[in-house]
PDB file of C-alpha atoms and ligand atoms in Angstrom:
ATOM      1  CA  MET N   1      65.625 -39.321 -56.016  1.00  0.00           C
ATOM      2  CA  GLN N   2      64.647 -36.971 -53.190  1.00  0.00           C
ATOM      3  CA  GLN N   3      66.155 -34.036 -55.052  1.00  0.00           C
ATOM      4  CA  ASP N   4      64.091 -34.831 -58.124  1.00  0.00           C
ATOM      5  CA  ALA N   5      60.761 -34.821 -56.318  1.00  0.00           C
ATOM      6  CA  PRO N   6      60.187 -31.006 -56.164  1.00  0.00           C
ATOM      7  CA  LYS N   7      60.979 -30.707 -59.885  1.00  0.00           C
ATOM      8  CA  ALA N   8      58.410 -33.362 -60.724  1.00  0.00           C
ATOM      9  CA  VAL N   9      55.788 -31.414 -58.762  1.00  0.00           C
ATOM     10  CA  ASP N  10      56.816 -28.245 -60.582  1.00  0.00           C
ATOM     11  CA  ASP N  11      56.594 -29.939 -63.928  1.00  0.00           C
ATOM     12  CA  ALA N  12      53.160 -31.280 -63.105  1.00  0.00           C
ATOM     13  CA  ALA N  13      51.980 -27.779 -62.189  1.00  0.00           C
ATOM     14  CA  LEU N  14      53.561 -26.254 -65.282  1.00  0.00           C
ATOM     15  CA  ASN N  15      52.107 -28.988 -67.404  1.00  0.00           C
ATOM     16  CA  ALA N  16      48.621 -28.434 -66.005  1.00  0.00           C
ATOM     17  CA  ARG N  17      48.923 -24.708 -66.693  1.00  0.00           C
ATOM     18  CA  PHE N  18      50.129 -25.422 -70.223  1.00  0.00           C
ATOM     19  CA  GLU N  19      47.214 -27.769 -70.917  1.00  0.00           C
ATOM     20  CA  ALA N  20      44.811 -25.159 -69.535  1.00  0.00           C
ATOM     21  CA  ARG N  21      46.265 -22.509 -71.848  1.00  0.00           C
ATOM     22  CA  ILE N  22      45.860 -24.828 -74.842  1.00  0.00           C
ATOM     23  CA  GLU N  23      42.325 -25.623 -73.749  1.00  0.00           C
ATOM     24  CA  ALA N  24      41.536 -21.888 -73.535  1.00  0.00           C
ATOM     25  CA  GLY N  25      42.769 -21.448 -77.099  1.00  0.00           C
ATOM     26  CA  GLU N  26      45.789 -19.355 -76.110  1.00  0.00           C
ATOM     27  CA  THR N  27      48.799 -19.080 -78.371  1.00  0.00           C
ATOM     28  CA  ILE N  28      52.089 -20.519 -77.138  1.00  0.00           C
ATOM     29  CA  GLU N  29      55.096 -18.282 -77.812  1.00  0.00           C
ATOM     30  CA  PRO N  30      58.819 -19.213 -77.950  1.00  0.00           C
ATOM     31  CA  LYS N  31      59.671 -18.027 -74.437  1.00  0.00           C
ATOM     32  CA  ASP N  32      56.663 -19.703 -72.799  1.00  0.00           C
ATOM     33  CA  TRP N  33      57.090 -22.923 -70.867  1.00  0.00           C
ATOM     34  CA  MET N  34      56.143 -25.977 -72.946  1.00  0.00           C
ATOM     35  CA  PRO N  35      56.461 -29.727 -72.418  1.00  0.00           C
ATOM     36  CA  GLU N  36      59.573 -31.153 -74.032  1.00  0.00           C
ATOM     37  CA  ARG N  37      57.437 -33.495 -76.117  1.00  0.00           C
ATOM     38  CA  TYR N  38      55.426 -30.543 -77.527  1.00  0.00           C
ATOM     39  CA  ARG N  39      58.704 -28.864 -78.483  1.00  0.00           C
ATOM     40  CA  THR N  40      60.182 -31.928 -80.173  1.00  0.00           C
ATOM     41  CA  GLN N  41      56.955 -32.757 -82.006  1.00  0.00           C
ATOM     42  CA  LEU N  42      56.809 -29.205 -83.332  1.00  0.00           C
ATOM     43  CA  ILE N  43      60.448 -29.333 -84.421  1.00  0.00           C
ATOM     44  CA  ARG N  44      59.751 -32.582 -86.258  1.00  0.00           C
ATOM     45  CA  MET N  45      56.617 -31.278 -87.935  1.00  0.00           C
ATOM     46  CA  MET N  46      57.893 -27.780 -88.787  1.00  0.00           C
ATOM     47  CA  SER N  47      61.274 -28.932 -90.087  1.00  0.00           C
ATOM     48  CA  GLN N  48      59.573 -31.602 -92.198  1.00  0.00           C
ATOM     49  CA  HIS N  49      57.391 -28.836 -93.583  1.00  0.00           C
ATOM     50  CA  ALA N  50      60.400 -26.565 -94.298  1.00  0.00           C
ATOM     51  CA  HIS N  51      62.266 -29.425 -96.013  1.00  0.00           C
ATOM     52  CA  SER N  52      59.180 -30.081 -98.171  1.00  0.00           C
ATOM     53  CA  GLU N  53      59.129 -26.480 -99.379  1.00  0.00           C
ATOM     54  CA  ILE N  54      62.810 -26.689-100.347  1.00  0.00           C
ATOM     55  CA  VAL N  55      62.735 -30.148-101.963  1.00  0.00           C
ATOM     56  CA  GLY N  56      59.457 -29.071-103.601  1.00  0.00           C
ATOM     57  CA  MET N  57      61.427 -26.580-105.693  1.00  0.00           C
ATOM     58  CA  LEU N  58      63.112 -29.422-107.588  1.00  0.00           C
ATOM     59  CA  PRO N  59      60.274 -31.018-109.614  1.00  0.00           C
ATOM     60  CA  GLU N  60      59.147 -27.606-110.891  1.00  0.00           C
ATOM     61  CA  GLY N  61      62.647 -26.151-111.223  1.00  0.00           C
ATOM     62  CA  ASN N  62      63.089 -28.944-113.758  1.00  0.00           C
ATOM     63  CA  TRP N  63      60.751 -27.101-116.191  1.00  0.00           C
ATOM     64  CA  ILE N  64      61.939 -23.505-115.896  1.00  0.00           C
ATOM     65  CA  THR N  65      64.146 -23.745-118.998  1.00  0.00           C
ATOM     66  CA  ARG N  66      61.362 -25.475-120.932  1.00  0.00           C
ATOM     67  CA  ALA N  67      58.382 -23.253-120.118  1.00  0.00           C
ATOM     68  CA  PRO N  68      56.318 -22.657-123.279  1.00  0.00           C
ATOM     69  CA  SER N  69      56.392 -18.840-123.141  1.00  0.00           C
ATOM     70  CA  LEU N  70      58.145 -15.969-121.403  1.00  0.00           C
ATOM     71  CA  LYS N  71      55.024 -15.292-119.324  1.00  0.00           C
ATOM     72  CA  ARG N  72      54.861 -18.915-118.148  1.00  0.00           C
ATOM     73  CA  LYS N  73      58.585 -18.935-117.436  1.00  0.00           C
ATOM     74  CA  MET N  74      58.372 -15.781-115.319  1.00  0.00           C
ATOM     75  CA  SER N  75      55.495 -17.029-113.221  1.00  0.00           C
ATOM     76  CA  LEU N  76      57.109 -20.448-112.751  1.00  0.00           C
ATOM     77  CA  ILE N  77      60.377 -18.847-111.601  1.00  0.00           C
ATOM     78  CA  ALA N  78      58.398 -16.652-109.196  1.00  0.00           C
ATOM     79  CA  LYS N  79      56.536 -19.663-107.820  1.00  0.00           C
ATOM     80  CA  VAL N  80      59.673 -21.724-107.259  1.00  0.00           C
ATOM     81  CA  GLN N  81      61.282 -18.731-105.585  1.00  0.00           C
ATOM     82  CA  ASP N  82      58.212 -18.358-103.333  1.00  0.00           C
ATOM     83  CA  GLU N  83      58.704 -21.964-102.189  1.00  0.00           C
ATOM     84  CA  ALA N  84      62.306 -21.165-101.218  1.00  0.00           C
ATOM     85  CA  GLY N  85      60.961 -18.265 -99.182  1.00  0.00           C
ATOM     86  CA  HIS N  86      58.428 -20.545 -97.464  1.00  0.00           C
ATOM     87  CA  GLY N  87      61.199 -22.962 -96.551  1.00  0.00           C
ATOM     88  CA  LEU N  88      63.422 -20.245 -95.091  1.00  0.00           C
ATOM     89  CA  TYR N  89      60.506 -18.702 -93.227  1.00  0.00           C
ATOM     90  CA  ILE N  90      59.558 -22.027 -91.616  1.00  0.00           C
ATOM     91  CA  TYR N  91      63.215 -22.832 -90.787  1.00  0.00           C
ATOM     92  CA  CYS N  92      63.310 -19.493 -88.916  1.00  0.00           C
ATOM     93  CA  GLY N  93      60.124 -20.475 -87.089  1.00  0.00           C
ATOM     94  CA  THR N  94      61.663 -23.817 -86.161  1.00  0.00           C
ATOM     95  CA  GLU N  95      64.762 -22.068 -84.795  1.00  0.00           C
ATOM     96  CA  THR N  96      62.555 -20.289 -82.228  1.00  0.00           C
ATOM     97  CA  LEU N  97      62.254 -23.726 -80.588  1.00  0.00           C
ATOM     98  CA  GLY N  98      65.984 -23.721 -79.848  1.00  0.00           C
ATOM     99  CA  VAL N  99      67.255 -25.898 -82.673  1.00  0.00           C
ATOM    100  CA  ASP N 100      70.012 -24.902 -85.059  1.00  0.00           C
ATOM    101  CA  ARG N 101      69.215 -24.696 -88.768  1.00  0.00           C
ATOM    102  CA  ALA N 102      72.469 -26.417 -89.729  1.00  0.00           C
ATOM    103  CA  GLU N 103      71.315 -29.403 -87.678  1.00  0.00           C
ATOM    104  CA  LEU N 104      67.951 -29.481 -89.470  1.00  0.00           C
ATOM    105  CA  VAL N 105      69.584 -29.285 -92.901  1.00  0.00           C
ATOM    106  CA  ASP N 106      71.947 -32.053 -91.870  1.00  0.00           C
ATOM    107  CA  GLN N 107      68.972 -34.243 -90.918  1.00  0.00           C
ATOM    108  CA  LEU N 108      67.519 -33.710 -94.392  1.00  0.00           C
ATOM    109  CA  LEU N 109      70.768 -34.417 -96.231  1.00  0.00           C
ATOM    110  CA  THR N 110      71.513 -37.571 -94.266  1.00  0.00           C
ATOM    111  CA  GLY N 111      67.981 -38.863 -94.856  1.00  0.00           C
ATOM    112  CA  LYS N 112      67.115 -38.765 -91.144  1.00  0.00           C
ATOM    113  CA  ALA N 113      64.352 -36.197 -91.634  1.00  0.00           C
ATOM    114  CA  LYS N 114      61.399 -36.679 -93.942  1.00  0.00           C
ATOM    115  CA  TYR N 115      59.792 -34.355 -96.448  1.00  0.00           C
ATOM    116  CA  SER N 116      56.485 -34.637 -98.289  1.00  0.00           C
ATOM    117  CA  SER N 117      56.127 -37.860-100.272  1.00  0.00           C
ATOM    118  CA  ILE N 118      54.684 -35.980-103.266  1.00  0.00           C
ATOM    119  CA  PHE N 119      58.001 -34.466-104.307  1.00  0.00           C
ATOM    120  CA  ASN N 120      59.459 -37.877-105.069  1.00  0.00           C
ATOM    121  CA  TYR N 121      57.421 -38.130-108.274  1.00  0.00           C
ATOM    122  CA  PRO N 122      58.855 -37.047-111.646  1.00  0.00           C
ATOM    123  CA  THR N 123      57.596 -34.107-113.707  1.00  0.00           C
ATOM    124  CA  LEU N 124      57.253 -35.564-117.193  1.00  0.00           C
ATOM    125  CA  SER N 125      55.384 -32.860-119.128  1.00  0.00           C
ATOM    126  CA  TRP N 126      54.557 -29.165-119.008  1.00  0.00           C
ATOM    127  CA  ALA N 127      51.063 -30.095-117.775  1.00  0.00           C
ATOM    128  CA  ASP N 128      52.707 -31.322-114.586  1.00  0.00           C
ATOM    129  CA  MET N 129      53.428 -27.650-113.762  1.00  0.00           C
ATOM    130  CA  GLY N 130      49.721 -26.994-113.955  1.00  0.00           C
ATOM    131  CA  VAL N 131      48.620 -30.017-112.016  1.00  0.00           C
ATOM    132  CA  ILE N 132      51.180 -29.451-109.249  1.00  0.00           C
ATOM    133  CA  GLY N 133      49.843 -25.952-108.682  1.00  0.00           C
ATOM    134  CA  TRP N 134      46.269 -27.166-108.781  1.00  0.00           C
ATOM    135  CA  PHE N 135      46.570 -30.384-106.729  1.00  0.00           C
ATOM    136  CA  VAL N 136      49.755 -30.076-104.667  1.00  0.00           C
ATOM    137  CA  ASP N 137      49.462 -26.414-103.732  1.00  0.00           C
ATOM    138  CA  GLY N 138      45.711 -26.984-103.432  1.00  0.00           C
ATOM    139  CA  ALA N 139      46.229 -29.790-100.908  1.00  0.00           C
ATOM    140  CA  ALA N 140      48.880 -27.699 -99.136  1.00  0.00           C
ATOM    141  CA  ILE N 141      46.370 -24.851 -98.756  1.00  0.00           C
ATOM    142  CA  VAL N 142      43.779 -27.172 -97.186  1.00  0.00           C
ATOM    143  CA  ASN N 143      46.424 -28.355 -94.709  1.00  0.00           C
ATOM    144  CA  GLN N 144      48.009 -24.982 -94.033  1.00  0.00           C
ATOM    145  CA  THR N 145      44.779 -23.016 -93.629  1.00  0.00           C
ATOM    146  CA  VAL N 146      44.102 -25.224 -90.626  1.00  0.00           C
ATOM    147  CA  LEU N 147      47.707 -24.917 -89.405  1.00  0.00           C
ATOM    148  CA  ALA N 148      47.242 -21.140 -89.399  1.00  0.00           C
ATOM    149  CA  LYS N 149      45.182 -21.777 -86.249  1.00  0.00           C
ATOM    150  CA  ALA N 150      47.890 -23.949 -84.661  1.00  0.00           C
ATOM    151  CA  SER N 151      48.674 -23.343 -81.010  1.00  0.00           C
ATOM    152  CA  TYR N 152      52.319 -22.397 -81.626  1.00  0.00           C
ATOM    153  CA  GLY N 153      52.439 -18.694 -82.538  1.00  0.00           C
ATOM    154  CA  PRO N 154      55.434 -18.560 -84.925  1.00  0.00           C
ATOM    155  CA  TYR N 155      54.109 -21.529 -86.935  1.00  0.00           C
ATOM    156  CA  ALA N 156      50.558 -20.186 -87.134  1.00  0.00           C
ATOM    157  CA  ARG N 157      51.744 -16.743 -88.245  1.00  0.00           C
ATOM    158  CA  ALA N 158      54.038 -18.249 -90.892  1.00  0.00           C
ATOM    159  CA  MET N 159      51.073 -20.173 -92.297  1.00  0.00           C
ATOM    160  CA  ILE N 160      48.888 -17.078 -92.663  1.00  0.00           C
ATOM    161  CA  ARG N 161      51.515 -15.413 -94.809  1.00  0.00           C
ATOM    162  CA  ILE N 162      52.417 -18.538 -96.759  1.00  0.00           C
ATOM    163  CA  CYS N 163      48.784 -19.419 -97.554  1.00  0.00           C
ATOM    164  CA  LYS N 164      48.340 -16.138 -99.420  1.00  0.00           C
ATOM    165  CA  GLU N 165      51.127 -17.151-101.787  1.00  0.00           C
ATOM    166  CA  GLU N 166      49.932 -20.758-102.050  1.00  0.00           C
ATOM    167  CA  ASN N 167      46.549 -19.482-103.206  1.00  0.00           C
ATOM    168  CA  PHE N 168      48.263 -17.660-106.004  1.00  0.00           C
ATOM    169  CA  HIS N 169      50.209 -20.824-106.920  1.00  0.00           C
ATOM    170  CA  LYS N 170      47.026 -22.815-107.048  1.00  0.00           C
ATOM    171  CA  LYS N 171      45.268 -20.315-109.299  1.00  0.00           C
ATOM    172  CA  GLN N 172      48.281 -20.212-111.575  1.00  0.00           C
ATOM    173  CA  GLY N 173      48.343 -24.023-111.844  1.00  0.00           C
ATOM    174  CA  TYR N 174      44.625 -24.294-112.447  1.00  0.00           C
ATOM    175  CA  GLU N 175      44.824 -21.647-115.159  1.00  0.00           C
ATOM    176  CA  ILE N 176      47.549 -23.663-116.921  1.00  0.00           C
ATOM    177  CA  MET N 177      45.287 -26.733-116.760  1.00  0.00           C
ATOM    178  CA  ALA N 178      42.224 -24.825-118.010  1.00  0.00           C
ATOM    179  CA  THR N 179      44.264 -23.513-120.949  1.00  0.00           C
ATOM    180  CA  LEU N 180      45.537 -26.987-121.870  1.00  0.00           C
ATOM    181  CA  ALA N 181      42.116 -28.596-121.382  1.00  0.00           C
ATOM    182  CA  ASN N 182      40.633 -26.093-123.848  1.00  0.00           C
ATOM    183  CA  GLY N 183      43.535 -26.415-126.284  1.00  0.00           C
ATOM    184  CA  THR N 184      44.317 -28.899-129.045  1.00  0.00           C
ATOM    185  CA  PRO N 185      43.469 -32.609-128.570  1.00  0.00           C
ATOM    186  CA  ALA N 186      47.175 -33.238-127.844  1.00  0.00           C
ATOM    187  CA  GLN N 187      47.222 -30.531-125.142  1.00  0.00           C
ATOM    188  CA  LYS N 188      44.048 -31.882-123.581  1.00  0.00           C
ATOM    189  CA  ALA N 189      45.531 -35.395-123.588  1.00  0.00           C
ATOM    190  CA  MET N 190      48.689 -34.078-121.910  1.00  0.00           C
ATOM    191  CA  ALA N 191      46.574 -32.379-119.215  1.00  0.00           C
ATOM    192  CA  GLN N 192      44.552 -35.557-118.628  1.00  0.00           C
ATOM    193  CA  ASP N 193      47.717 -37.658-118.400  1.00  0.00           C
ATOM    194  CA  ALA N 194      49.122 -35.316-115.739  1.00  0.00           C
ATOM    195  CA  VAL N 195      45.866 -35.528-113.765  1.00  0.00           C
ATOM    196  CA  ASN N 196      45.989 -39.337-113.991  1.00  0.00           C
ATOM    197  CA  ARG N 197      49.536 -39.474-112.622  1.00  0.00           C
ATOM    198  CA  TRP N 198      49.196 -36.868-109.830  1.00  0.00           C
ATOM    199  CA  TRP N 199      45.722 -37.471-108.385  1.00  0.00           C
ATOM    200  CA  TRP N 200      46.480 -40.433-106.136  1.00  0.00           C
ATOM    201  CA  PRO N 201      49.880 -39.193-104.912  1.00  0.00           C
ATOM    202  CA  SER N 202      48.172 -35.871-104.079  1.00  0.00           C
ATOM    203  CA  LEU N 203      45.620 -37.670-101.908  1.00  0.00           C
ATOM    204  CA  MET N 204      48.450 -39.579-100.189  1.00  0.00           C
ATOM    205  CA  MET N 205      50.285 -36.321 -99.577  1.00  0.00           C
ATOM    206  CA  LEU N 206      47.750 -35.425 -96.881  1.00  0.00           C
ATOM    207  CA  GLY N 207      49.198 -38.220 -94.773  1.00  0.00           C
ATOM    208  CA  PRO N 208      48.299 -41.759 -93.730  1.00  0.00           C
ATOM    209  CA  SER N 209      44.702 -42.505 -92.845  1.00  0.00           C
ATOM    210  CA  ASP N 210      43.783 -41.699 -89.261  1.00  0.00           C
ATOM    211  CA  ALA N 211      43.950 -45.333 -88.216  1.00  0.00           C
ATOM    212  CA  ASN N 212      47.661 -45.390 -89.145  1.00  0.00           C
ATOM    213  CA  SER N 213      48.753 -41.927 -88.105  1.00  0.00           C
ATOM    214  CA  PRO N 214      50.587 -42.333 -84.802  1.00  0.00           C
ATOM    215  CA  ASN N 215      51.151 -38.618 -84.137  1.00  0.00           C
ATOM    216  CA  THR N 216      47.705 -37.273 -84.948  1.00  0.00           C
ATOM    217  CA  ALA N 217      45.937 -37.721 -81.598  1.00  0.00           C
ATOM    218  CA  GLU N 218      48.681 -35.997 -79.634  1.00  0.00           C
ATOM    219  CA  LEU N 219      48.993 -33.148 -82.135  1.00  0.00           C
ATOM    220  CA  ILE N 220      45.240 -32.604 -82.091  1.00  0.00           C
ATOM    221  CA  LYS N 221      45.195 -32.601 -78.292  1.00  0.00           C
ATOM    222  CA  TRP N 222      47.805 -29.839 -78.304  1.00  0.00           C
ATOM    223  CA  ARG N 223      45.992 -28.029 -81.106  1.00  0.00           C
ATOM    224  CA  VAL N 224      49.013 -28.156 -83.360  1.00  0.00           C
ATOM    225  CA  LYS N 225      46.802 -29.985 -85.808  1.00  0.00           C
ATOM    226  CA  ARG N 226      43.126 -29.018 -85.852  1.00  0.00           C
ATOM    227  CA  LYS N 227      41.874 -31.623 -88.314  1.00  0.00           C
ATOM    228  CA  THR N 228      42.836 -35.245 -88.970  1.00  0.00           C
ATOM    229  CA  ASN N 229      44.488 -36.368 -92.209  1.00  0.00           C
ATOM    230  CA  ASP N 230      41.266 -38.005 -93.416  1.00  0.00           C
ATOM    231  CA  GLU N 231      39.251 -34.842 -92.717  1.00  0.00           C
ATOM    232  CA  LEU N 232      41.770 -32.761 -94.676  1.00  0.00           C
ATOM    233  CA  ARG N 233      41.760 -35.265 -97.532  1.00  0.00           C
ATOM    234  CA  GLN N 234      37.957 -35.177 -97.702  1.00  0.00           C
ATOM    235  CA  ARG N 235      37.977 -31.385 -97.827  1.00  0.00           C
ATOM    236  CA  PHE N 236      40.544 -31.418-100.641  1.00  0.00           C
ATOM    237  CA  ILE N 237      38.477 -33.929-102.658  1.00  0.00           C
ATOM    238  CA  ASP N 238      35.246 -31.984-102.129  1.00  0.00           C
ATOM    239  CA  LEU N 239      36.917 -28.798-103.360  1.00  0.00           C
ATOM    240  CA  THR N 240      38.692 -30.392-106.321  1.00  0.00           C
ATOM    241  CA  VAL N 241      35.981 -32.542-107.937  1.00  0.00           C
ATOM    242  CA  PRO N 242      33.870 -29.552-109.122  1.00  0.00           C
ATOM    243  CA  GLN N 243      37.038 -27.827-110.365  1.00  0.00           C
ATOM    244  CA  ALA N 244      37.879 -30.886-112.487  1.00  0.00           C
ATOM    245  CA  GLN N 245      34.325 -30.966-113.843  1.00  0.00           C
ATOM    246  CA  ALA N 246      34.518 -27.268-114.746  1.00  0.00           C
ATOM    247  CA  VAL N 247      37.482 -27.847-117.072  1.00  0.00           C
ATOM    248  CA  ASP N 248      36.250 -31.254-118.286  1.00  0.00           C
ATOM    249  CA  LEU N 249      39.126 -33.304-116.876  1.00  0.00           C
ATOM    250  CA  THR N 250      38.443 -36.714-115.343  1.00  0.00           C
ATOM    251  CA  LEU N 251      39.794 -37.683-111.926  1.00  0.00           C
ATOM    252  CA  PRO N 252      41.129 -41.252-112.254  1.00  0.00           C
ATOM    253  CA  ASP N 253      38.877 -42.883-109.660  1.00  0.00           C
ATOM    254  CA  PRO N 254      35.950 -44.991-110.961  1.00  0.00           C
ATOM    255  CA  ASP N 255      34.554 -45.157-107.410  1.00  0.00           C
ATOM    256  CA  LEU N 256      34.286 -41.403-106.993  1.00  0.00           C
ATOM    257  CA  LYS N 257      30.658 -40.581-106.217  1.00  0.00           C
ATOM    258  CA  TYR N 258      28.689 -37.891-104.486  1.00  0.00           C
ATOM    259  CA  ASN N 259      26.859 -38.843-101.330  1.00  0.00           C
ATOM    260  CA  GLU N 260      23.703 -36.729-101.128  1.00  0.00           C
ATOM    261  CA  GLU N 261      23.240 -37.428 -97.433  1.00  0.00           C
ATOM    262  CA  THR N 262      26.702 -36.472 -96.219  1.00  0.00           C
ATOM    263  CA  GLY N 263      27.361 -33.854 -98.899  1.00  0.00           C
ATOM    264  CA  HIS N 264      30.778 -35.375 -99.525  1.00  0.00           C
ATOM    265  CA  TRP N 265      32.482 -37.057-102.472  1.00  0.00           C
ATOM    266  CA  GLU N 266      33.349 -40.655-101.647  1.00  0.00           C
ATOM    267  CA  HIS N 267      36.549 -42.061-103.133  1.00  0.00           C
ATOM    268  CA  GLY N 268      37.981 -45.469-103.944  1.00  0.00           C
ATOM    269  CA  PRO N 269      40.740 -47.189-101.946  1.00  0.00           C
ATOM    270  CA  ILE N 270      44.127 -45.492-101.693  1.00  0.00           C
ATOM    271  CA  ASP N 271      47.211 -47.627-102.374  1.00  0.00           C
ATOM    272  CA  TRP N 272      48.959 -47.149 -99.034  1.00  0.00           C
ATOM    273  CA  ASP N 273      51.682 -49.628 -99.999  1.00  0.00           C
ATOM    274  CA  GLU N 274      52.803 -47.117-102.607  1.00  0.00           C
ATOM    275  CA  PHE N 275      52.717 -44.300-100.034  1.00  0.00           C
ATOM    276  CA  TRP N 276      54.863 -46.200 -97.508  1.00  0.00           C
ATOM    277  CA  ALA N 277      57.317 -47.279-100.205  1.00  0.00           C
ATOM    278  CA  VAL N 278      57.832 -43.616-101.150  1.00  0.00           C
ATOM    279  CA  VAL N 279      58.087 -42.511 -97.509  1.00  0.00           C
ATOM    280  CA  LYS N 280      60.706 -45.186 -96.885  1.00  0.00           C
ATOM    281  CA  GLY N 281      62.885 -43.860 -99.710  1.00  0.00           C
ATOM    282  CA  ASN N 282      61.791 -46.048-102.607  1.00  0.00           C
ATOM    283  CA  GLY N 283      59.692 -43.655-104.679  1.00  0.00           C
ATOM    284  CA  PRO N 284      60.583 -42.906-108.301  1.00  0.00           C
ATOM    285  CA  CYS N 285      62.805 -39.887-107.466  1.00  0.00           C
ATOM    286  CA  ASN N 286      63.818 -40.144-103.771  1.00  0.00           C
ATOM    287  CA  ARG N 287      67.503 -40.695-104.494  1.00  0.00           C
ATOM    288  CA  GLU N 288      67.624 -38.060-107.209  1.00  0.00           C
ATOM    289  CA  ARG N 289      65.990 -35.424-104.969  1.00  0.00           C
ATOM    290  CA  LEU N 290      68.331 -36.009-102.047  1.00  0.00           C
ATOM    291  CA  GLN N 291      71.356 -36.042-104.318  1.00  0.00           C
ATOM    292  CA  ALA N 292      70.276 -32.716-105.830  1.00  0.00           C
ATOM    293  CA  ARG N 293      70.011 -31.201-102.346  1.00  0.00           C
ATOM    294  CA  ARG N 294      73.397 -32.599-101.318  1.00  0.00           C
ATOM    295  CA  ASP N 295      75.033 -31.225-104.463  1.00  0.00           C
ATOM    296  CA  ALA N 296      73.420 -27.821-103.921  1.00  0.00           C
ATOM    297  CA  HIS N 297      74.615 -27.805-100.314  1.00  0.00           C
ATOM    298  CA  GLU N 298      78.187 -28.615-101.344  1.00  0.00           C
ATOM    299  CA  LYS N 299      78.224 -26.081-104.136  1.00  0.00           C
ATOM    300  CA  GLY N 300      76.899 -23.452-101.738  1.00  0.00           C
ATOM    301  CA  ALA N 301      79.708 -23.949 -99.207  1.00  0.00           C
ATOM    302  CA  TRP N 302      81.617 -20.909-100.496  1.00  0.00           C
ATOM    303  CA  VAL N 303      78.510 -18.723-100.064  1.00  0.00           C
ATOM    304  CA  ARG N 304      78.147 -19.764 -96.429  1.00  0.00           C
ATOM    305  CA  GLU N 305      81.867 -19.179 -95.826  1.00  0.00           C
ATOM    306  CA  ALA N 306      81.720 -15.758 -97.473  1.00  0.00           C
ATOM    307  CA  ALA N 307      78.622 -14.784 -95.466  1.00  0.00           C
ATOM    308  CA  ALA N 308      80.294 -15.879 -92.209  1.00  0.00           C
ATOM    309  CA  ALA N 309      83.495 -13.981 -93.084  1.00  0.00           C
ATOM    310  CA  TYR N 310      81.475 -10.884 -93.948  1.00  0.00           C
ATOM    311  CA  ALA N 311      79.509 -11.093 -90.704  1.00  0.00           C
ATOM    312  CA  ALA N 312      82.741 -11.497 -88.677  1.00  0.00           C
ATOM    313  CA  LYS N 313      84.322  -8.513 -90.427  1.00  0.00           C
ATOM    314  CA  HIS N 314      81.329  -6.303 -89.702  1.00  0.00           C
ATOM    315  CA  GLN N 315      80.882  -7.367 -86.113  1.00  0.00           C
ATOM    316  CA  PRO N 316      80.584  -4.319 -83.846  1.00  0.00           C
ATOM    317  CA  ALA N 317      83.988  -3.368 -82.315  1.00  0.00           C
ATOM    318  CA  SER N 318      82.653  -3.968 -78.788  1.00  0.00           C
ATOM    319  CA  ALA N 319      81.813  -7.591 -79.621  1.00  0.00           C
ATOM    320  CA  SER N 320      85.294  -8.405 -80.969  1.00  0.00           C
ATOM    321  CA  ASN N 321      87.022  -6.480 -78.138  1.00  0.00           C
ATOM    322  CA  ALA N 322      85.161  -8.470 -75.559  1.00  0.00           C
ATOM    323  CA  ALA N 323      86.833 -11.685 -76.680  1.00  0.00           C
TER     324      ALA N 323
HETATM  325 FE1  LIG M 401      54.983 -23.378-100.373  1.00  0.00          FE
HETATM  326 FE1  LIG M 402      53.263 -23.262-103.307  1.00  0.00          FE
END
């Protein structure tokens, strides 16, 4: 116990300095001292984010072969590929915290790690490609624009770059919806049906309400998060309602009304039972999504082996001589 005492004092001093740096709005970099809890919370949050980008490729990948035109197919392929890039970029950021990517992927494949609840819903029509860009990328932008000011440097910088692409995804999705909404009655009905199915899950995607979000207070204190889930959700609703009105699509919430005093759109109750069921693995596509990732991982084994063999073969002579 006596030996531990000086370390505890050190940690307290380091901790105080860390808190002061956060308070001063400084950016924390990989080699800086950080509390273990800050590191593990960031690993949890960033890896969950990276997994979401990768699993998020599946619902849209489902429609690449069925896109209605070459132009739509090209932009959908590009979007799905962008999401892969986001995932890899955030995995790299997570690795700066001293965790191995193979371990993170393993956590996803074994179901230990979570990814965004929204990607456990099926994509039933082409309009879903539009509404995902509009709502899901739209909600991601609201979340990630704030994360671009996060206290951890590699995460914040990744978000700045990623948000530029997400903006493009959102515009692309909204343009698909505007086209369908101005098309034939059948196209308009397809667009409305997609809006009806994706609106509530998109609101849930921004996370449990503040009263039930155990990590929020700590993450806000450390300036990893800068806004609560409810604040982000409100911002997303306020941005999206006028966009829906502009293309004459109806958001499926009879309680949605504008509050003149607050300047915000008030919404009806969210079905949190549905959210928790999806988070716990019982959404419409949870099993299918994980199985698809496991299959892809297995089928990619030869690529990883080939890459490792290639890297070993091209190791500088000095490195192999040293062994
Ligand atoms: Fe993304
Ligand atoms: Fe995106």
